[in-house]
Coordinates of C-alpha atoms and ligand atoms in Angstrom, one line a residue:
X44 CA -102.0 -44.2 -141.4
X45 CA -99.2 -42.7 -139.4
X46 CA -100.3 -40.3 -136.7
X47 CA -98.2 -37.2 -136.1
X48 CA -97.9 -35.0 -133.0
X49 CA -96.0 -31.8 -132.8
X50 CA -95.0 -29.4 -130.0
X51 CA -92.6 -26.5 -129.4
X52 CA -91.6 -24.0 -126.9
X53 CA -91.8 -20.2 -127.6
X54 CA -88.6 -20.2 -129.7
X55 CA -90.0 -23.0 -131.9
X56 CA -93.6 -21.7 -132.1
X57 CA -93.4 -20.1 -135.6
X58 CA -91.6 -23.1 -137.1
X59 CA -94.1 -25.4 -135.5
X60 CA -97.0 -23.6 -137.2
X61 CA -95.2 -23.8 -140.5
X62 CA -94.5 -27.6 -140.2
X63 CA -98.0 -28.2 -139.0
X64 CA -99.5 -26.4 -142.0
X65 CA -97.2 -28.4 -144.3
X66 CA -98.3 -31.7 -142.8
X67 CA -101.9 -30.7 -143.0
X68 CA -101.6 -29.7 -146.6
X69 CA -100.4 -33.2 -147.3
X70 CA -103.5 -34.7 -145.7
X71 CA -101.7 -35.9 -142.5
X72 CA -103.5 -35.9 -139.2
X73 CA -101.4 -33.8 -136.8
X74 CA -102.1 -33.3 -133.1
X75 CA -100.7 -29.9 -132.0
X76 CA -99.8 -30.1 -128.3
X77 CA -98.7 -26.5 -128.0
X78 CA -97.3 -24.0 -127.2
X79 CA -99.8 -21.6 -128.7
X80 CA -97.8 -18.3 -128.8
X81 CA -94.3 -16.8 -128.4
X82 CA -94.8 -16.3 -124.7
X83 CA -92.0 -17.9 -122.8
X84 CA -92.6 -21.5 -121.7
X85 CA -90.3 -24.4 -120.6
X86 CA -89.3 -26.9 -123.2
X87 CA -89.4 -30.0 -120.9
X88 CA -93.1 -29.6 -120.4
X89 CA -93.7 -29.8 -124.2
X90 CA -91.3 -32.6 -124.7
X91 CA -93.2 -34.6 -122.1
X92 CA -96.5 -34.0 -123.9
X93 CA -95.2 -35.5 -127.1
X94 CA -93.6 -38.4 -125.3
X95 CA -96.9 -39.2 -123.7
X96 CA -98.6 -39.2 -127.1
X97 CA -95.9 -41.4 -128.6
X98 CA -96.3 -43.9 -125.8
X99 CA -100.1 -44.0 -126.2
X100 CA -100.2 -44.2 -130.0
X101 CA -98.2 -47.1 -131.4
X102 CA -96.1 -46.1 -134.5
X103 CA -96.8 -42.4 -134.1
X104 CA -94.2 -39.8 -135.1
X105 CA -93.3 -36.8 -132.9
X106 CA -91.9 -33.5 -133.9
X107 CA -90.3 -31.2 -131.2
X108 CA -89.0 -27.7 -131.8
X109 CA -87.1 -25.4 -129.6
X110 CA -84.4 -22.8 -130.2
X111 CA -81.8 -25.4 -130.9
X112 CA -83.6 -28.7 -130.8
X113 CA -81.1 -29.8 -128.1
X114 CA -83.2 -29.1 -125.0
X115 CA -86.1 -30.9 -126.5
X116 CA -84.0 -34.0 -127.4
X117 CA -82.4 -34.1 -124.0
X118 CA -85.8 -33.9 -122.3
X119 CA -87.5 -36.5 -124.6
X120 CA -84.6 -39.0 -124.5
X121 CA -85.0 -39.4 -120.7
X122 CA -87.9 -41.7 -121.4
X123 CA -87.7 -45.4 -122.4
X124 CA -88.7 -46.2 -125.9
X125 CA -88.1 -42.6 -127.1
X126 CA -85.5 -42.1 -129.8
X127 CA -85.4 -38.4 -130.4
X128 CA -82.9 -37.1 -133.0
X129 CA -81.7 -33.6 -133.6
X130 CA -81.5 -33.1 -137.3
X131 CA -80.5 -29.5 -137.8
X132 CA -77.9 -30.6 -140.4
X133 CA -80.8 -31.5 -142.7
X134 CA -82.0 -34.3 -144.8
X135 CA -79.0 -36.6 -144.4
X136 CA -79.3 -36.6 -140.6
X137 CA -83.0 -37.3 -140.9
X138 CA -82.5 -40.2 -143.3
X139 CA -79.9 -41.8 -141.1
X140 CA -81.9 -41.2 -137.9
X141 CA -84.7 -43.2 -139.4
X142 CA -82.7 -45.9 -141.2
X143 CA -80.2 -46.7 -138.4
X144 CA -81.8 -45.4 -135.2
X145 CA -85.5 -45.9 -135.9
X146 CA -85.9 -42.4 -134.5
X147 CA -89.5 -41.7 -133.4
X148 CA -89.1 -38.0 -132.6
X149 CA -87.6 -35.4 -134.9
X150 CA -86.1 -32.4 -133.1
X151 CA -85.3 -29.2 -134.8
X152 CA -83.8 -25.9 -133.7
X153 CA -85.8 -23.0 -135.0
X154 CA -82.9 -20.6 -134.3
X155 CA -80.4 -22.7 -136.3
X156 CA -82.2 -24.2 -139.3
X157 CA -83.5 -22.5 -142.4
X158 CA -87.3 -23.0 -142.9
X159 CA -86.9 -24.6 -146.4
X160 CA -84.3 -27.1 -145.0
X161 CA -86.6 -27.8 -142.0
X162 CA -89.4 -28.8 -144.4
X163 CA -87.1 -31.0 -146.5
X164 CA -85.8 -32.6 -143.3
X165 CA -89.3 -33.3 -142.1
X166 CA -90.2 -34.8 -145.4
X167 CA -87.1 -37.1 -145.3
X168 CA -87.9 -38.2 -141.8
X169 CA -91.5 -39.1 -142.9
X170 CA -90.4 -40.9 -146.0
X171 CA -87.5 -43.0 -144.7
X172 CA -88.2 -46.4 -143.2
X173 CA -86.1 -48.1 -140.5
X174 CA -83.6 -50.6 -142.1
X175 CA -83.9 -53.1 -139.3
X176 CA -81.3 -56.0 -139.5
X177 CA -78.2 -55.2 -137.5
X178 CA -79.7 -51.9 -136.5
X179 CA -82.6 -53.6 -134.8
X180 CA -80.2 -55.4 -132.4
X181 CA -78.7 -52.0 -131.5
X182 CA -82.0 -50.3 -131.1
X183 CA -83.1 -53.1 -128.8
X184 CA -80.2 -52.4 -126.5
X185 CA -81.4 -48.8 -126.0
X186 CA -84.5 -50.0 -124.1
Ligands
LIG418 C1 -85.2 -20.8 -125.1 O1 -84.7 -19.6 -125.0 C2 -84.2 -21.9 -125.5 O2 -83.3 -22.0 -124.4 C3 -84.8 -23.1 -125.9 O3 -85.7 -22.9 -126.9 C4 -83.9 -24.3 -126.4 O4 -83.1 -23.8 -127.4 C5 -83.2 -25.1 -125.3 O5 -82.5 -26.0 -125.7

């Protein structure tokens, strides 16, 4: 069973709660690594928490939310083995991030994405397997 972990900064807090409830309602185990309110915090601290979790739990999936998703992705992608994809465009980005990039962290921007699209995007990210093949060679080059 895939294990999920989720974190956000203050800007992403509400959307984090929504996505967490959605995953729970589907029977998924989700580890919530904060933040716990809309009080201002620094997104790199929360990106690092999810990265730590991804490293410890093989094949786990991370979800990071900030205002744009961009800060979270920049922070998370500093670490080897992390492939964090900003998918504010929606389902198509999530599908391709999984199929081609084997993305292991979904980043969303709570200030940019509609809640319904965010849920559809999360579902697509969960449902879509990595295609492997020529994409494996490319992913291997990322380190
Ligand atoms: C916080 O105001 C905002 O800068 C942050 O959530 C994020 O969008 C940064 O990339």
